[in-house]
Amino acid sequence: MRKAVMPTLLVTTVAAAAMMISSQALAYGAGDFFTRVGVAKVAPTSDNGSLANGALSVDVQDETNFAFTLGYRFHDKVGVELLAALPFEHDIHLNGANIASTKHLPPTLTLQYYPLGGTQSRVQPYVGAGINYTFFSDEELTIGDLELDDSWGAAGQVGVDLLVDDHWALNAAAWYIDIDTDASVNGAAAGTVEIDPLVVMAGLSYRF
């Protein structure tokens, strides 16, 4: 009888230890470095303002491109993340005509809160808030010269990781970014373009 108990106890102990190790590995938390990669769509607000004292209505078009993030969890429930991407190129309609365009880079730094951080849950939602800096380049206008000033603005974020194993997860995230840029046409101030996009990204997450 005792001989039967010992192997059973040993198997139970090993199984419990394995489950504990596995659970600890899956629990995202303090000390994790991570990256998220995927495809992001930048969808500006539907009303982007006007230029030249209201003579030109502005409509900035959507654009999709590759994006990635880098992040660090300095607490089970708190971390930081930097959003980066390849340049997004947007067509700009003025009074309905596609006669302008620009490229921009929108690095965005957010402080994040993970309500289930440090737990064994495979679903890890998060929210964040932070700041954005948008760099504009390669502005084009068929009726003259267009210049867009770089922009600073606030940003908000929501997202979720669906853990696959110790390192990989599926990820979906969205940012709302305040991007307002002063525009000049042929060297003269023309007004402010309010882009204020919703950025939606889907892809993979990997923690180191």
PDB file of C-alpha atoms in Angstrom:
ATOM      1  CA  MET A   1       0.000   0.000   0.000  1.00  0.00           C
ATOM      2  CA  ARG A   2       2.822   2.401   0.893  1.00  0.00           C
ATOM      3  CA  LYS A   3       4.619   1.524  -2.377  1.00  0.00           C
ATOM      4  CA  ALA A   4       1.554   2.691  -4.328  1.00  0.00           C
ATOM      5  CA  VAL A   5       1.256   5.918  -2.343  1.00  0.00           C
ATOM      6  CA  MET A   6       4.848   7.100  -2.957  1.00  0.00           C
ATOM      7  CA  PRO A   7       4.727   7.085  -6.811  1.00  0.00           C
ATOM      8  CA  THR A   8       1.314   8.736  -6.719  1.00  0.00           C
ATOM      9  CA  LEU A   9       2.610  11.440  -4.374  1.00  0.00           C
ATOM     10  CA  LEU A  10       5.690  11.950  -6.564  1.00  0.00           C
ATOM     11  CA  VAL A  11       3.628  12.293  -9.748  1.00  0.00           C
ATOM     12  CA  THR A  12       1.249  14.723  -8.040  1.00  0.00           C
ATOM     13  CA  THR A  13       4.140  16.835  -6.763  1.00  0.00           C
ATOM     14  CA  VAL A  14       5.857  16.977 -10.160  1.00  0.00           C
ATOM     15  CA  ALA A  15       2.600  17.862 -11.907  1.00  0.00           C
ATOM     16  CA  ALA A  16       1.873  20.639  -9.418  1.00  0.00           C
ATOM     17  CA  ALA A  17       5.393  22.039  -9.844  1.00  0.00           C
ATOM     18  CA  ALA A  18       5.084  21.953 -13.632  1.00  0.00           C
ATOM     19  CA  MET A  19       1.757  23.759 -13.486  1.00  0.00           C
ATOM     20  CA  MET A  20       3.241  26.383 -11.168  1.00  0.00           C
ATOM     21  CA  ILE A  21       6.211  26.984 -13.477  1.00  0.00           C
ATOM     22  CA  SER A  22       3.927  27.187 -16.496  1.00  0.00           C
ATOM     23  CA  SER A  23       1.575  29.608 -14.756  1.00  0.00           C
ATOM     24  CA  GLN A  24       4.464  31.823 -13.633  1.00  0.00           C
ATOM     25  CA  ALA A  25       5.824  31.911 -17.183  1.00  0.00           C
ATOM     26  CA  LEU A  26       2.456  32.909 -18.619  1.00  0.00           C
ATOM     27  CA  ALA A  27       1.842  35.615 -16.037  1.00  0.00           C
ATOM     28  CA  TYR A  28       2.883  38.896 -17.645  1.00  0.00           C
ATOM     29  CA  GLY A  29       4.334  41.260 -15.106  1.00  0.00           C
ATOM     30  CA  ALA A  30       7.206  43.295 -13.736  1.00  0.00           C
ATOM     31  CA  GLY A  31      10.482  43.040 -15.636  1.00  0.00           C
ATOM     32  CA  ASP A  32       8.998  42.057 -19.014  1.00  0.00           C
ATOM     33  CA  PHE A  33      10.329  43.696 -22.157  1.00  0.00           C
ATOM     34  CA  PHE A  34       8.018  43.279 -25.148  1.00  0.00           C
ATOM     35  CA  THR A  35       7.421  44.269 -28.741  1.00  0.00           C
ATOM     36  CA  ARG A  36       4.215  44.298 -30.756  1.00  0.00           C
ATOM     37  CA  VAL A  37       4.213  44.214 -34.563  1.00  0.00           C
ATOM     38  CA  GLY A  38       1.359  44.408 -37.025  1.00  0.00           C
ATOM     39  CA  VAL A  39      -0.602  46.417 -39.530  1.00  0.00           C
ATOM     40  CA  ALA A  40      -2.035  49.766 -38.460  1.00  0.00           C
ATOM     41  CA  LYS A  41      -4.709  51.924 -40.041  1.00  0.00           C
ATOM     42  CA  VAL A  42      -4.620  55.678 -39.418  1.00  0.00           C
ATOM     43  CA  ALA A  43      -8.141  57.079 -39.853  1.00  0.00           C
ATOM     44  CA  PRO A  44      -8.267  60.891 -39.441  1.00  0.00           C
ATOM     45  CA  THR A  45     -11.393  62.514 -38.055  1.00  0.00           C
ATOM     46  CA  SER A  46     -14.059  63.265 -40.662  1.00  0.00           C
ATOM     47  CA  ASP A  47     -13.785  67.055 -40.237  1.00  0.00           C
ATOM     48  CA  ASN A  48     -10.214  68.297 -40.699  1.00  0.00           C
ATOM     49  CA  GLY A  49     -10.970  72.016 -40.757  1.00  0.00           C
ATOM     50  CA  SER A  50     -10.383  74.547 -43.518  1.00  0.00           C
ATOM     51  CA  LEU A  51      -7.610  76.689 -44.992  1.00  0.00           C
ATOM     52  CA  ALA A  52      -7.327  80.138 -46.549  1.00  0.00           C
ATOM     53  CA  ASN A  53      -9.998  81.738 -44.347  1.00  0.00           C
ATOM     54  CA  GLY A  54     -12.489  78.982 -45.094  1.00  0.00           C
ATOM     55  CA  ALA A  55     -11.976  78.937 -48.860  1.00  0.00           C
ATOM     56  CA  LEU A  56     -10.582  75.388 -48.844  1.00  0.00           C
ATOM     57  CA  SER A  57     -12.212  72.545 -46.895  1.00  0.00           C
ATOM     58  CA  VAL A  58      -9.698  69.893 -45.837  1.00  0.00           C
ATOM     59  CA  ASP A  59     -10.283  66.130 -45.927  1.00  0.00           C
ATOM     60  CA  VAL A  60      -7.290  63.950 -44.928  1.00  0.00           C
ATOM     61  CA  GLN A  61      -7.614  60.385 -46.230  1.00  0.00           C
ATOM     62  CA  ASP A  62      -7.033  57.104 -44.353  1.00  0.00           C
ATOM     63  CA  GLU A  63      -3.779  55.179 -44.718  1.00  0.00           C
ATOM     64  CA  THR A  64      -2.562  51.703 -43.702  1.00  0.00           C
ATOM     65  CA  ASN A  65       1.030  50.631 -43.067  1.00  0.00           C
ATOM     66  CA  PHE A  66       3.337  48.458 -40.959  1.00  0.00           C
ATOM     67  CA  ALA A  67       3.725  49.530 -37.312  1.00  0.00           C
ATOM     68  CA  PHE A  68       5.471  48.263 -34.211  1.00  0.00           C
ATOM     69  CA  THR A  69       5.887  49.063 -30.528  1.00  0.00           C
ATOM     70  CA  LEU A  70       8.503  48.600 -27.825  1.00  0.00           C
ATOM     71  CA  GLY A  71       7.555  48.378 -24.172  1.00  0.00           C
ATOM     72  CA  TYR A  72       8.633  47.580 -20.633  1.00  0.00           C
ATOM     73  CA  ARG A  73       6.666  46.533 -17.540  1.00  0.00           C
ATOM     74  CA  PHE A  74       8.263  48.034 -14.441  1.00  0.00           C
ATOM     75  CA  HIS A  75       5.366  46.790 -12.283  1.00  0.00           C
ATOM     76  CA  ASP A  76       2.940  43.875 -12.629  1.00  0.00           C
ATOM     77  CA  LYS A  77       0.176  46.301 -13.528  1.00  0.00           C
ATOM     78  CA  VAL A  78       2.058  49.308 -14.944  1.00  0.00           C
ATOM     79  CA  GLY A  79       4.315  49.757 -17.959  1.00  0.00           C
ATOM     80  CA  VAL A  80       5.308  52.065 -20.794  1.00  0.00           C
ATOM     81  CA  GLU A  81       5.065  51.584 -24.564  1.00  0.00           C
ATOM     82  CA  LEU A  82       6.384  53.509 -27.567  1.00  0.00           C
ATOM     83  CA  LEU A  83       4.457  53.308 -30.850  1.00  0.00           C
ATOM     84  CA  ALA A  84       6.497  53.639 -34.047  1.00  0.00           C
ATOM     85  CA  ALA A  85       5.873  52.917 -37.714  1.00  0.00           C
ATOM     86  CA  LEU A  86       6.992  53.263 -41.267  1.00  0.00           C
ATOM     87  CA  PRO A  87       5.993  56.684 -42.678  1.00  0.00           C
ATOM     88  CA  PHE A  88       2.284  57.019 -43.394  1.00  0.00           C
ATOM     89  CA  GLU A  89       1.452  58.854 -46.636  1.00  0.00           C
ATOM     90  CA  HIS A  90      -1.943  60.569 -46.731  1.00  0.00           C
ATOM     91  CA  ASP A  91      -3.751  62.082 -49.680  1.00  0.00           C
ATOM     92  CA  ILE A  92      -5.333  65.429 -48.788  1.00  0.00           C
ATOM     93  CA  HIS A  93      -8.516  66.536 -50.547  1.00  0.00           C
ATOM     94  CA  LEU A  94      -9.108  70.287 -50.783  1.00  0.00           C
ATOM     95  CA  ASN A  95     -12.717  71.161 -51.693  1.00  0.00           C
ATOM     96  CA  GLY A  96     -13.100  67.534 -52.756  1.00  0.00           C
ATOM     97  CA  ALA A  97     -10.140  67.506 -55.161  1.00  0.00           C
ATOM     98  CA  ASN A  98      -7.173  65.228 -54.481  1.00  0.00           C
ATOM     99  CA  ILE A  99      -4.469  67.888 -54.940  1.00  0.00           C
ATOM    100  CA  ALA A 100      -2.260  67.528 -51.850  1.00  0.00           C
ATOM    101  CA  SER A 101      -0.445  64.875 -49.832  1.00  0.00           C
ATOM    102  CA  THR A 102       1.975  64.463 -46.945  1.00  0.00           C
ATOM    103  CA  LYS A 103       3.969  61.842 -45.089  1.00  0.00           C
ATOM    104  CA  HIS A 104       4.172  61.664 -41.322  1.00  0.00           C
ATOM    105  CA  LEU A 105       5.752  59.697 -38.491  1.00  0.00           C
ATOM    106  CA  PRO A 106       3.677  59.547 -35.281  1.00  0.00           C
ATOM    107  CA  PRO A 107       5.836  58.259 -32.370  1.00  0.00           C
ATOM    108  CA  THR A 108       3.564  57.974 -29.334  1.00  0.00           C
ATOM    109  CA  LEU A 109       4.610  57.209 -25.752  1.00  0.00           C
ATOM    110  CA  THR A 110       1.984  55.915 -23.326  1.00  0.00           C
ATOM    111  CA  LEU A 111       1.919  54.945 -19.665  1.00  0.00           C
ATOM    112  CA  GLN A 112      -0.160  51.767 -19.420  1.00  0.00           C
ATOM    113  CA  TYR A 113      -2.273  50.058 -16.788  1.00  0.00           C
ATOM    114  CA  TYR A 114      -2.878  46.270 -16.897  1.00  0.00           C
ATOM    115  CA  PRO A 115      -5.764  45.346 -14.538  1.00  0.00           C
ATOM    116  CA  LEU A 116      -4.949  41.605 -14.752  1.00  0.00           C
ATOM    117  CA  GLY A 117      -1.167  42.025 -14.717  1.00  0.00           C
ATOM    118  CA  GLY A 118       0.683  39.465 -12.613  1.00  0.00           C
ATOM    119  CA  THR A 119      -2.157  36.942 -12.870  1.00  0.00           C
ATOM    120  CA  GLN A 120      -2.417  33.701 -14.857  1.00  0.00           C
ATOM    121  CA  SER A 121      -5.114  35.034 -17.185  1.00  0.00           C
ATOM    122  CA  ARG A 122      -4.437  34.443 -20.878  1.00  0.00           C
ATOM    123  CA  VAL A 123      -6.492  37.560 -21.696  1.00  0.00           C
ATOM    124  CA  GLN A 124      -4.543  40.685 -20.717  1.00  0.00           C
ATOM    125  CA  PRO A 125      -6.401  43.959 -21.425  1.00  0.00           C
ATOM    126  CA  TYR A 126      -4.758  47.334 -20.914  1.00  0.00           C
ATOM    127  CA  VAL A 127      -5.372  51.073 -21.163  1.00  0.00           C
ATOM    128  CA  GLY A 128      -2.889  53.876 -21.605  1.00  0.00           C
ATOM    129  CA  ALA A 129      -2.444  57.630 -21.808  1.00  0.00           C
ATOM    130  CA  GLY A 130       0.487  59.689 -22.981  1.00  0.00           C
ATOM    131  CA  ILE A 131       1.930  62.061 -25.536  1.00  0.00           C
ATOM    132  CA  ASN A 132       2.462  62.100 -29.295  1.00  0.00           C
ATOM    133  CA  TYR A 133       4.948  63.892 -31.535  1.00  0.00           C
ATOM    134  CA  THR A 134       4.128  63.929 -35.247  1.00  0.00           C
ATOM    135  CA  PHE A 135       6.790  64.761 -37.834  1.00  0.00           C
ATOM    136  CA  PHE A 136       5.519  65.825 -41.278  1.00  0.00           C
ATOM    137  CA  SER A 137       7.578  65.536 -44.474  1.00  0.00           C
ATOM    138  CA  ASP A 138       7.298  65.498 -48.284  1.00  0.00           C
ATOM    139  CA  GLU A 139       4.284  67.803 -48.405  1.00  0.00           C
ATOM    140  CA  GLU A 140       2.960  68.285 -51.934  1.00  0.00           C
ATOM    141  CA  LEU A 141       0.359  70.643 -53.398  1.00  0.00           C
ATOM    142  CA  THR A 142      -0.425  70.864 -57.110  1.00  0.00           C
ATOM    143  CA  ILE A 143      -1.409  74.565 -56.890  1.00  0.00           C
ATOM    144  CA  GLY A 144       1.611  75.740 -54.879  1.00  0.00           C
ATOM    145  CA  ASP A 145       3.888  74.956 -51.960  1.00  0.00           C
ATOM    146  CA  LEU A 146       2.458  73.311 -48.821  1.00  0.00           C
ATOM    147  CA  GLU A 147       4.162  73.148 -45.444  1.00  0.00           C
ATOM    148  CA  LEU A 148       2.805  71.436 -42.316  1.00  0.00           C
ATOM    149  CA  ASP A 149       4.348  72.151 -38.923  1.00  0.00           C
ATOM    150  CA  ASP A 150       5.268  69.285 -36.604  1.00  0.00           C
ATOM    151  CA  SER A 151       2.744  68.580 -33.866  1.00  0.00           C
ATOM    152  CA  TRP A 152       2.648  67.714 -30.153  1.00  0.00           C
ATOM    153  CA  GLY A 153      -0.539  66.290 -28.671  1.00  0.00           C
ATOM    154  CA  ALA A 154      -2.147  63.983 -26.126  1.00  0.00           C
ATOM    155  CA  ALA A 155      -2.915  60.313 -26.809  1.00  0.00           C
ATOM    156  CA  GLY A 156      -5.170  57.644 -25.325  1.00  0.00           C
ATOM    157  CA  GLN A 157      -4.950  53.893 -25.842  1.00  0.00           C
ATOM    158  CA  VAL A 158      -6.838  50.625 -25.291  1.00  0.00           C
ATOM    159  CA  GLY A 159      -5.618  47.143 -26.156  1.00  0.00           C
ATOM    160  CA  VAL A 160      -5.575  43.460 -25.347  1.00  0.00           C
ATOM    161  CA  ASP A 161      -3.091  40.585 -25.539  1.00  0.00           C
ATOM    162  CA  LEU A 162      -4.358  37.015 -25.967  1.00  0.00           C
ATOM    163  CA  LEU A 163      -1.508  34.845 -24.648  1.00  0.00           C
ATOM    164  CA  VAL A 164      -0.534  31.889 -26.835  1.00  0.00           C
ATOM    165  CA  ASP A 165       2.541  30.635 -24.939  1.00  0.00           C
ATOM    166  CA  ASP A 166       5.378  31.899 -22.729  1.00  0.00           C
ATOM    167  CA  HIS A 167       6.499  34.472 -25.322  1.00  0.00           C
ATOM    168  CA  TRP A 168       3.868  34.979 -28.013  1.00  0.00           C
ATOM    169  CA  ALA A 169       0.438  36.599 -27.944  1.00  0.00           C
ATOM    170  CA  LEU A 170      -2.142  37.894 -30.373  1.00  0.00           C
ATOM    171  CA  ASN A 171      -2.621  41.646 -30.019  1.00  0.00           C
ATOM    172  CA  ALA A 172      -5.197  44.265 -30.920  1.00  0.00           C
ATOM    173  CA  ALA A 173      -4.880  47.924 -29.961  1.00  0.00           C
ATOM    174  CA  ALA A 174      -6.312  51.355 -30.726  1.00  0.00           C
ATOM    175  CA  TRP A 175      -5.026  54.873 -30.087  1.00  0.00           C
ATOM    176  CA  TYR A 176      -6.785  58.226 -30.297  1.00  0.00           C
ATOM    177  CA  ILE A 177      -4.186  60.914 -31.034  1.00  0.00           C
ATOM    178  CA  ASP A 178      -4.574  64.692 -30.952  1.00  0.00           C
ATOM    179  CA  ILE A 179      -2.727  65.926 -34.078  1.00  0.00           C
ATOM    180  CA  ASP A 180      -3.229  69.566 -35.056  1.00  0.00           C
ATOM    181  CA  THR A 181      -0.801  71.126 -37.521  1.00  0.00           C
ATOM    182  CA  ASP A 182      -0.434  74.707 -38.726  1.00  0.00           C
ATOM    183  CA  ALA A 183      -0.359  74.880 -42.524  1.00  0.00           C
ATOM    184  CA  SER A 184       1.367  77.361 -44.816  1.00  0.00           C
ATOM    185  CA  VAL A 185       0.632  77.741 -48.544  1.00  0.00           C
ATOM    186  CA  ASN A 186       3.244  79.495 -50.683  1.00  0.00           C
ATOM    187  CA  GLY A 187       4.922  80.706 -47.496  1.00  0.00           C
ATOM    188  CA  ALA A 188       1.810  82.333 -46.002  1.00  0.00           C
ATOM    189  CA  ALA A 189      -0.058  81.024 -42.962  1.00  0.00           C
ATOM    190  CA  ALA A 190      -3.215  79.304 -44.180  1.00  0.00           C
ATOM    191  CA  GLY A 191      -4.805  77.863 -41.034  1.00  0.00           C
ATOM    192  CA  THR A 192      -4.828  74.714 -38.913  1.00  0.00           C
ATOM    193  CA  VAL A 193      -5.447  71.158 -40.075  1.00  0.00           C
ATOM    194  CA  GLU A 194      -7.062  68.998 -37.376  1.00  0.00           C
ATOM    195  CA  ILE A 195      -6.148  65.385 -38.161  1.00  0.00           C
ATOM    196  CA  ASP A 196      -6.964  63.777 -34.770  1.00  0.00           C
ATOM    197  CA  PRO A 197      -6.829  60.171 -36.023  1.00  0.00           C
ATOM    198  CA  LEU A 198      -8.008  56.877 -34.623  1.00  0.00           C
ATOM    199  CA  VAL A 199      -5.145  54.399 -35.086  1.00  0.00           C
ATOM    200  CA  VAL A 200      -6.151  50.719 -35.074  1.00  0.00           C
ATOM    201  CA  MET A 201      -3.507  47.979 -35.078  1.00  0.00           C
ATOM    202  CA  ALA A 202      -3.691  44.174 -35.174  1.00  0.00           C
ATOM    203  CA  GLY A 203      -0.770  41.783 -35.000  1.00  0.00           C
ATOM    204  CA  LEU A 204       1.484  39.773 -32.705  1.00  0.00           C
ATOM    205  CA  SER A 205       3.118  40.476 -29.362  1.00  0.00           C
ATOM    206  CA  TYR A 206       6.409  38.960 -28.206  1.00  0.00           C
ATOM    207  CA  ARG A 207       7.915  39.265 -24.728  1.00  0.00           C
ATOM    208  CA  PHE A 208      11.604  38.663 -24.105  1.00  0.00           C
TER     209      PHE A 208
END
